[in-house]
Amino acid sequence: MASPMRSLLADPDRYVQSFRLFLERSTEHQSMQEFVERQLPDVIASIGNGKSTINVLSVGGGAGEMDLQILSKIRARYPGVTINNDVVEPSAEQISKYKERVAQASDLENIRFTWHKETAYEYESRMNAEKKTKKWDFIHMIQMLYYVKDIPATIRYFHSLLESKAKLLIILVSGKSGWETLWKKYGSSFPLEDLCTYVSSADLPRMLDSAGMKYQLYELPSHMDITSCFIDGDKDGELLLDFLTETLDFAKTAPPELKHQLMEDLRKPGCSETRDGKVFFNNNLSVIVIEP
């Protein structure tokens, strides 16, 4: 009998709801912001040396929250320089939120924005068709490699667009996170669509080494409060479970044995830690900075 389990991506509204709750309950953005504050200035220290214009490419820029923080650091490091910021983002809704954010920000003089409503693959195909190879001083891909069909080819393509002092920055879940534990054990049980790939920082060094790329790896500690997942019938808990398993209504549609096993594993040290009666999922991230 076919499983009634369906991919969470089949219901975009519920996906967005669960993603927002994930951001609310996790330190995801805070840990990225800390990286941008503390370590990004060193990463971008030479990308704009001697230039009057800096070209930045955001691949999968979403609603622009992290993008604007990155741009403010580049602006602070290179005052008075013109920054061309191109954004590749397939979701019209996210682009419209990004534009609202830009319209409300007060400190973006000298930054020019261009949005491309397309996937990374569509961008690459269009550039190849137009025989264009625009070079960039800084390219970043934040939490977007999961939605790419051929990860090594995508990294190679964007790496090929780097100027001589440029950097390619990738952020994704850490190979030491609870996500890695969950995906390794249960990935084949979840109703994954073509849209999504399980990839963590554990998979990247092999790809980068075989392509002969030089890179640095940073670990960002992060956690998510999943206590509500263990309260029967709790609506937020059910939404978070959907997000963790990429499954629509996991609590209601998963076979009982799978649900029981997963809930047990979610409490274990490989996935989470318990403090003061609360369960915190290990949401650690990794940043990979690749040289030209």
mmCIF file of C-alpha atoms in Angstrom:
data_model
loop_
_atom_site.group_PDB
_atom_site.id
_atom_site.type_symbol
_atom_site.label_atom_id
_atom_site.label_comp_id
_atom_site.label_asym_id
_atom_site.label_seq_id
_atom_site.Cartn_x
_atom_site.Cartn_y
_atom_site.Cartn_z
ATOM 1 C CA MET A 1 0.000 0.000 0.000
ATOM 2 C CA ALA A 2 1.365 3.436 -0.918
ATOM 3 C CA SER A 3 2.311 5.593 2.051
ATOM 4 C CA PRO A 4 -0.024 8.564 2.645
ATOM 5 C CA MET A 5 3.073 10.656 3.454
ATOM 6 C CA ARG A 6 3.572 13.646 1.144
ATOM 7 C CA SER A 7 6.367 16.158 0.780
ATOM 8 C CA LEU A 8 5.960 19.376 2.769
ATOM 9 C CA LEU A 9 6.836 21.255 -0.436
ATOM 10 C CA ALA A 10 3.483 20.070 -1.872
ATOM 11 C CA ASP A 11 1.833 22.706 0.357
ATOM 12 C CA PRO A 12 3.809 25.959 -0.057
ATOM 13 C CA ASP A 13 1.740 27.827 2.553
ATOM 14 C CA ARG A 14 2.388 25.239 5.230
ATOM 15 C CA TYR A 15 6.047 25.107 4.230
ATOM 16 C CA VAL A 16 6.375 28.882 4.728
ATOM 17 C CA GLN A 17 4.487 28.638 8.048
ATOM 18 C CA SER A 18 6.783 25.876 9.299
ATOM 19 C CA PHE A 19 9.889 27.716 8.064
ATOM 20 C CA ARG A 20 8.853 30.913 9.902
ATOM 21 C CA LEU A 21 8.282 28.929 13.086
ATOM 22 C CA PHE A 22 11.694 27.280 12.626
ATOM 23 C CA LEU A 23 13.329 30.741 12.423
ATOM 24 C CA GLU A 24 11.388 31.859 15.510
ATOM 25 C CA ARG A 25 12.351 28.803 17.588
ATOM 26 C CA SER A 26 15.957 28.488 16.390
ATOM 27 C CA THR A 27 19.092 30.604 16.644
ATOM 28 C CA GLU A 28 19.664 30.155 12.876
ATOM 29 C CA HIS A 29 19.699 33.854 11.952
ATOM 30 C CA GLN A 30 21.458 34.905 15.152
ATOM 31 C CA SER A 31 24.349 32.520 14.504
ATOM 32 C CA MET A 32 24.681 33.747 10.905
ATOM 33 C CA GLN A 33 24.507 37.366 12.089
ATOM 34 C CA GLU A 34 27.305 36.667 14.562
ATOM 35 C CA PHE A 35 29.431 35.280 11.744
ATOM 36 C CA VAL A 36 28.702 38.361 9.599
ATOM 37 C CA GLU A 37 29.645 40.636 12.522
ATOM 38 C CA ARG A 38 32.781 38.831 13.653
ATOM 39 C CA GLN A 39 34.294 36.894 10.775
ATOM 40 C CA LEU A 40 32.953 38.323 7.532
ATOM 41 C CA PRO A 41 35.119 41.489 7.715
ATOM 42 C CA ASP A 42 38.244 39.278 7.425
ATOM 43 C CA VAL A 43 36.699 37.256 4.574
ATOM 44 C CA ILE A 44 35.987 40.396 2.506
ATOM 45 C CA ALA A 45 39.192 42.205 3.502
ATOM 46 C CA SER A 46 40.671 42.232 -0.017
ATOM 47 C CA ILE A 47 37.736 41.641 -2.411
ATOM 48 C CA GLY A 48 37.483 45.316 -3.382
ATOM 49 C CA ASN A 49 41.076 46.494 -3.185
ATOM 50 C CA GLY A 50 41.651 49.316 -5.672
ATOM 51 C CA LYS A 51 38.172 48.998 -7.190
ATOM 52 C CA SER A 52 35.601 51.750 -7.689
ATOM 53 C CA THR A 53 32.815 49.160 -8.146
ATOM 54 C CA ILE A 54 32.266 45.890 -6.277
ATOM 55 C CA ASN A 55 30.027 43.251 -7.873
ATOM 56 C CA VAL A 56 28.146 40.976 -5.468
ATOM 57 C CA LEU A 57 26.020 37.980 -6.524
ATOM 58 C CA SER A 58 23.490 36.514 -4.091
ATOM 59 C CA VAL A 59 22.370 33.047 -5.199
ATOM 60 C CA GLY A 60 19.090 32.101 -3.496
ATOM 61 C CA GLY A 61 18.832 35.483 -1.744
ATOM 62 C CA GLY A 62 15.378 34.803 -0.279
ATOM 63 C CA ALA A 63 13.798 37.864 1.333
ATOM 64 C CA GLY A 64 17.163 39.601 1.680
ATOM 65 C CA GLU A 65 17.553 39.664 5.461
ATOM 66 C CA MET A 66 21.089 38.220 5.477
ATOM 67 C CA ASP A 67 21.959 39.905 2.162
ATOM 68 C CA LEU A 68 21.461 43.396 3.585
ATOM 69 C CA GLN A 69 23.640 42.604 6.593
ATOM 70 C CA ILE A 70 26.402 41.315 4.314
ATOM 71 C CA LEU A 71 26.125 44.416 2.113
ATOM 72 C CA SER A 72 26.404 46.721 5.125
ATOM 73 C CA LYS A 73 29.713 45.030 6.058
ATOM 74 C CA ILE A 74 31.030 45.415 2.491
ATOM 75 C CA ARG A 75 29.979 49.071 2.520
ATOM 76 C CA ALA A 76 31.700 49.657 5.857
ATOM 77 C CA ARG A 77 34.920 48.085 4.552
ATOM 78 C CA TYR A 78 34.852 50.006 1.233
ATOM 79 C CA PRO A 79 33.155 53.354 1.928
ATOM 80 C CA GLY A 80 32.125 55.358 -1.130
ATOM 81 C CA VAL A 81 32.513 52.438 -3.537
ATOM 82 C CA THR A 82 29.530 51.560 -5.781
ATOM 83 C CA ILE A 83 28.164 48.070 -5.051
ATOM 84 C CA ASN A 84 26.201 46.213 -7.729
ATOM 85 C CA ASN A 85 24.162 43.548 -5.945
ATOM 86 C CA ASP A 86 22.507 40.960 -8.224
ATOM 87 C CA VAL A 87 20.037 38.552 -6.648
ATOM 88 C CA VAL A 88 19.089 35.160 -8.112
ATOM 89 C CA GLU A 89 15.868 33.974 -6.416
ATOM 90 C CA PRO A 90 13.101 31.797 -7.934
ATOM 91 C CA SER A 91 10.287 32.879 -5.587
ATOM 92 C CA ALA A 92 8.318 35.977 -6.636
ATOM 93 C CA GLU A 93 7.000 36.294 -3.077
ATOM 94 C CA GLN A 94 10.519 36.344 -1.607
ATOM 95 C CA ILE A 95 11.670 38.913 -4.191
ATOM 96 C CA SER A 96 8.758 41.182 -3.353
ATOM 97 C CA LYS A 97 9.625 40.940 0.399
ATOM 98 C CA TYR A 98 13.267 41.670 -0.475
ATOM 99 C CA LYS A 99 12.222 44.795 -2.429
ATOM 100 C CA GLU A 100 10.073 45.962 0.520
ATOM 101 C CA ARG A 101 13.048 45.504 2.839
ATOM 102 C CA VAL A 102 15.251 47.572 0.500
ATOM 103 C CA ALA A 103 12.586 50.294 0.239
ATOM 104 C CA GLN A 104 12.438 50.569 4.036
ATOM 105 C CA ALA A 105 16.209 50.588 4.631
ATOM 106 C CA SER A 106 17.873 53.955 5.055
ATOM 107 C CA ASP A 107 21.557 53.133 4.581
ATOM 108 C CA LEU A 108 21.777 51.689 1.068
ATOM 109 C CA GLU A 109 23.159 54.614 -0.938
ATOM 110 C CA ASN A 110 25.767 53.490 -3.496
ATOM 111 C CA ILE A 111 24.140 50.022 -3.685
ATOM 112 C CA ARG A 112 22.332 49.072 -6.899
ATOM 113 C CA PHE A 113 19.984 46.088 -6.804
ATOM 114 C CA THR A 114 19.028 43.818 -9.704
ATOM 115 C CA TRP A 115 16.698 40.854 -9.150
ATOM 116 C CA HIS A 116 16.532 37.768 -11.386
ATOM 117 C CA LYS A 117 13.476 35.566 -10.792
ATOM 118 C CA GLU A 118 15.160 32.258 -11.583
ATOM 119 C CA THR A 119 16.946 29.300 -10.061
ATOM 120 C CA ALA A 120 20.747 28.997 -9.982
ATOM 121 C CA TYR A 121 20.499 26.538 -12.886
ATOM 122 C CA GLU A 122 18.265 28.883 -14.920
ATOM 123 C CA TYR A 123 20.710 31.735 -14.316
ATOM 124 C CA GLU A 124 23.627 29.590 -15.503
ATOM 125 C CA SER A 125 21.677 28.418 -18.594
ATOM 126 C CA ARG A 126 20.676 31.990 -19.492
ATOM 127 C CA MET A 127 24.234 33.284 -19.114
ATOM 128 C CA ASN A 128 25.561 30.456 -21.283
ATOM 129 C CA ALA A 129 22.867 31.058 -23.919
ATOM 130 C CA GLU A 130 23.726 34.766 -23.975
ATOM 131 C CA LYS A 131 27.446 33.844 -24.004
ATOM 132 C CA LYS A 132 28.006 36.048 -20.957
ATOM 133 C CA THR A 133 30.583 35.421 -18.261
ATOM 134 C CA LYS A 134 30.228 38.307 -15.853
ATOM 135 C CA LYS A 135 32.831 38.140 -13.080
ATOM 136 C CA TRP A 136 32.033 38.802 -9.416
ATOM 137 C CA ASP A 137 33.984 40.044 -6.392
ATOM 138 C CA PHE A 138 31.816 38.212 -3.867
ATOM 139 C CA ILE A 139 29.286 35.405 -4.388
ATOM 140 C CA HIS A 140 27.253 33.887 -1.584
ATOM 141 C CA MET A 141 24.891 30.895 -1.421
ATOM 142 C CA ILE A 142 23.121 30.757 1.926
ATOM 143 C CA GLN A 143 21.063 27.653 2.753
ATOM 144 C CA MET A 144 20.282 26.977 -0.924
ATOM 145 C CA LEU A 145 22.389 23.985 -2.008
ATOM 146 C CA TYR A 146 19.558 21.634 -0.928
ATOM 147 C CA TYR A 147 17.566 22.846 -3.958
ATOM 148 C CA VAL A 148 20.262 22.189 -6.561
ATOM 149 C CA LYS A 149 20.272 19.069 -8.775
ATOM 150 C CA ASP A 150 24.034 18.814 -9.450
ATOM 151 C CA ILE A 151 25.873 20.337 -6.490
ATOM 152 C CA PRO A 152 29.499 19.885 -7.693
ATOM 153 C CA ALA A 153 28.625 21.360 -11.128
ATOM 154 C CA THR A 154 26.822 24.335 -9.523
ATOM 155 C CA ILE A 155 29.770 25.096 -7.229
ATOM 156 C CA ARG A 156 32.215 24.765 -10.150
ATOM 157 C CA TYR A 157 30.154 27.133 -12.307
ATOM 158 C CA PHE A 158 29.877 29.918 -9.712
ATOM 159 C CA HIS A 159 33.508 29.404 -8.685
ATOM 160 C CA SER A 160 34.470 30.027 -12.329
ATOM 161 C CA LEU A 161 32.859 33.495 -12.102
ATOM 162 C CA LEU A 162 35.172 34.739 -9.324
ATOM 163 C CA GLU A 163 37.545 37.660 -9.850
ATOM 164 C CA SER A 164 41.173 37.135 -8.765
ATOM 165 C CA LYS A 165 40.676 38.363 -5.156
ATOM 166 C CA ALA A 166 37.033 37.313 -4.842
ATOM 167 C CA LYS A 167 35.423 34.822 -2.455
ATOM 168 C CA LEU A 168 32.568 32.316 -2.765
ATOM 169 C CA LEU A 169 30.770 31.861 0.558
ATOM 170 C CA ILE A 170 28.462 28.889 1.196
ATOM 171 C CA ILE A 171 26.356 28.348 4.331
ATOM 172 C CA LEU A 172 24.557 25.056 4.974
ATOM 173 C CA VAL A 173 23.823 22.682 7.836
ATOM 174 C CA SER A 174 26.840 21.212 9.572
ATOM 175 C CA GLY A 175 27.865 17.583 9.179
ATOM 176 C CA LYS A 176 27.940 17.596 12.991
ATOM 177 C CA SER A 177 24.289 18.710 13.329
ATOM 178 C CA GLY A 178 21.114 16.857 14.222
ATOM 179 C CA TRP A 179 20.052 17.268 10.583
ATOM 180 C CA GLU A 180 22.903 15.008 9.456
ATOM 181 C CA THR A 181 21.867 12.349 12.008
ATOM 182 C CA LEU A 182 18.202 12.548 10.948
ATOM 183 C CA TRP A 183 18.903 12.480 7.207
ATOM 184 C CA LYS A 184 21.377 9.579 7.409
ATOM 185 C CA LYS A 185 18.940 7.401 9.309
ATOM 186 C CA TYR A 186 15.549 8.490 7.965
ATOM 187 C CA GLY A 187 16.184 10.230 4.642
ATOM 188 C CA SER A 188 14.974 7.244 2.630
ATOM 189 C CA SER A 189 11.724 7.092 4.670
ATOM 190 C CA PHE A 190 10.729 10.710 3.983
ATOM 191 C CA PRO A 191 8.683 11.547 0.862
ATOM 192 C CA LEU A 192 11.370 13.713 -0.680
ATOM 193 C CA GLU A 193 10.483 15.439 -3.933
ATOM 194 C CA ASP A 194 12.911 16.128 -6.758
ATOM 195 C CA LEU A 195 13.069 19.651 -5.410
ATOM 196 C CA CYS A 196 15.301 18.882 -2.482
ATOM 197 C CA THR A 197 18.588 17.099 -1.706
ATOM 198 C CA TYR A 198 20.015 16.107 1.665
ATOM 199 C CA VAL A 199 23.446 17.734 1.785
ATOM 200 C CA SER A 200 25.533 18.936 4.719
ATOM 201 C CA SER A 201 29.040 20.303 5.192
ATOM 202 C CA ALA A 202 30.201 16.687 5.591
ATOM 203 C CA ASP A 203 29.635 16.205 1.833
ATOM 204 C CA LEU A 204 31.492 19.287 0.594
ATOM 205 C CA PRO A 205 35.219 18.778 1.361
ATOM 206 C CA ARG A 206 35.294 15.703 -0.880
ATOM 207 C CA MET A 207 33.700 17.666 -3.760
ATOM 208 C CA LEU A 208 35.982 20.671 -3.261
ATOM 209 C CA ASP A 209 39.142 18.581 -2.864
ATOM 210 C CA SER A 210 38.430 16.642 -6.056
ATOM 211 C CA ALA A 211 37.940 19.957 -7.891
ATOM 212 C CA GLY A 212 41.247 21.206 -6.437
ATOM 213 C CA MET A 213 39.621 24.189 -4.710
ATOM 214 C CA LYS A 214 41.124 25.978 -1.711
ATOM 215 C CA TYR A 215 38.685 26.703 1.091
ATOM 216 C CA GLN A 216 38.224 27.459 4.786
ATOM 217 C CA LEU A 217 35.583 25.922 7.015
ATOM 218 C CA TYR A 218 33.889 27.619 9.979
ATOM 219 C CA GLU A 219 31.437 25.970 12.392
ATOM 220 C CA LEU A 220 28.511 28.038 13.705
ATOM 221 C CA PRO A 221 26.754 26.726 16.832
ATOM 222 C CA SER A 222 22.953 26.936 16.620
ATOM 223 C CA HIS A 223 19.995 25.195 18.242
ATOM 224 C CA MET A 224 16.210 24.995 17.987
ATOM 225 C CA ASP A 225 13.695 24.481 20.785
ATOM 226 C CA ILE A 226 11.645 21.426 19.753
ATOM 227 C CA THR A 227 9.999 20.779 23.150
ATOM 228 C CA SER A 228 6.532 21.291 21.631
ATOM 229 C CA CYS A 229 7.144 18.362 19.220
ATOM 230 C CA PHE A 230 6.691 16.022 22.194
ATOM 231 C CA ILE A 231 3.312 17.468 23.265
ATOM 232 C CA ASP A 232 0.508 15.470 21.634
ATOM 233 C CA GLY A 233 -1.703 17.594 19.398
ATOM 234 C CA ASP A 234 0.426 20.748 19.820
ATOM 235 C CA LYS A 235 0.004 22.708 16.554
ATOM 236 C CA ASP A 236 3.464 24.310 16.667
ATOM 237 C CA GLY A 237 5.034 20.975 17.532
ATOM 238 C CA GLU A 238 3.351 19.390 14.490
ATOM 239 C CA LEU A 239 4.578 22.212 12.236
ATOM 240 C CA LEU A 240 8.164 21.818 13.483
ATOM 241 C CA LEU A 241 7.975 18.053 12.923
ATOM 242 C CA ASP A 242 6.857 18.745 9.356
ATOM 243 C CA PHE A 243 9.881 21.007 8.897
ATOM 244 C CA LEU A 244 12.309 18.488 10.437
ATOM 245 C CA THR A 245 11.053 15.660 8.226
ATOM 246 C CA GLU A 246 10.120 17.692 5.098
ATOM 247 C CA THR A 247 6.785 15.845 5.388
ATOM 248 C CA LEU A 248 3.277 17.298 5.242
ATOM 249 C CA ASP A 249 1.395 16.433 8.472
ATOM 250 C CA PHE A 250 4.082 13.978 9.584
ATOM 251 C CA ALA A 251 2.425 13.483 12.990
ATOM 252 C CA LYS A 252 -0.791 12.313 11.315
ATOM 253 C CA THR A 253 0.462 10.466 8.207
ATOM 254 C CA ALA A 254 3.692 8.706 9.249
ATOM 255 C CA PRO A 255 3.444 4.973 9.999
ATOM 256 C CA PRO A 256 3.282 4.579 13.821
ATOM 257 C CA GLU A 257 6.556 2.622 14.018
ATOM 258 C CA LEU A 258 8.458 5.295 12.027
ATOM 259 C CA LYS A 259 6.964 8.087 14.120
ATOM 260 C CA HIS A 260 7.772 6.291 17.389
ATOM 261 C CA GLN A 261 11.405 5.629 16.354
ATOM 262 C CA LEU A 262 11.962 9.154 15.058
ATOM 263 C CA MET A 263 10.523 10.765 18.199
ATOM 264 C CA GLU A 264 12.850 8.627 20.325
ATOM 265 C CA ASP A 265 15.886 9.538 18.224
ATOM 266 C CA LEU A 266 14.997 13.233 18.281
ATOM 267 C CA ARG A 267 15.607 13.235 22.045
ATOM 268 C CA LYS A 268 18.986 11.482 21.812
ATOM 269 C CA PRO A 269 22.400 13.225 21.917
ATOM 270 C CA GLY A 270 22.969 12.632 18.169
ATOM 271 C CA CYS A 271 20.098 15.045 17.477
ATOM 272 C CA SER A 272 19.382 17.101 20.574
ATOM 273 C CA GLU A 273 20.198 17.919 24.164
ATOM 274 C CA THR A 274 17.810 18.362 27.078
ATOM 275 C CA ARG A 275 18.263 21.375 29.378
ATOM 276 C CA ASP A 276 15.888 22.516 32.129
ATOM 277 C CA GLY A 277 13.195 20.160 30.870
ATOM 278 C CA LYS A 278 13.392 21.537 27.317
ATOM 279 C CA VAL A 279 14.647 19.711 24.220
ATOM 280 C CA PHE A 280 17.042 21.641 21.965
ATOM 281 C CA PHE A 281 17.741 20.263 18.481
ATOM 282 C CA ASN A 282 21.337 20.666 17.235
ATOM 283 C CA ASN A 283 20.924 23.103 14.336
ATOM 284 C CA ASN A 284 24.670 23.800 13.847
ATOM 285 C CA LEU A 285 25.699 25.417 10.567
ATOM 286 C CA SER A 286 28.893 25.455 8.563
ATOM 287 C CA VAL A 287 30.357 28.257 6.497
ATOM 288 C CA ILE A 288 32.679 27.352 3.629
ATOM 289 C CA VAL A 289 34.704 30.177 2.079
ATOM 290 C CA ILE A 290 36.205 29.185 -1.288
ATOM 291 C CA GLU A 291 39.136 31.006 -2.904
ATOM 292 C CA PRO A 292 39.271 31.784 -6.662
#
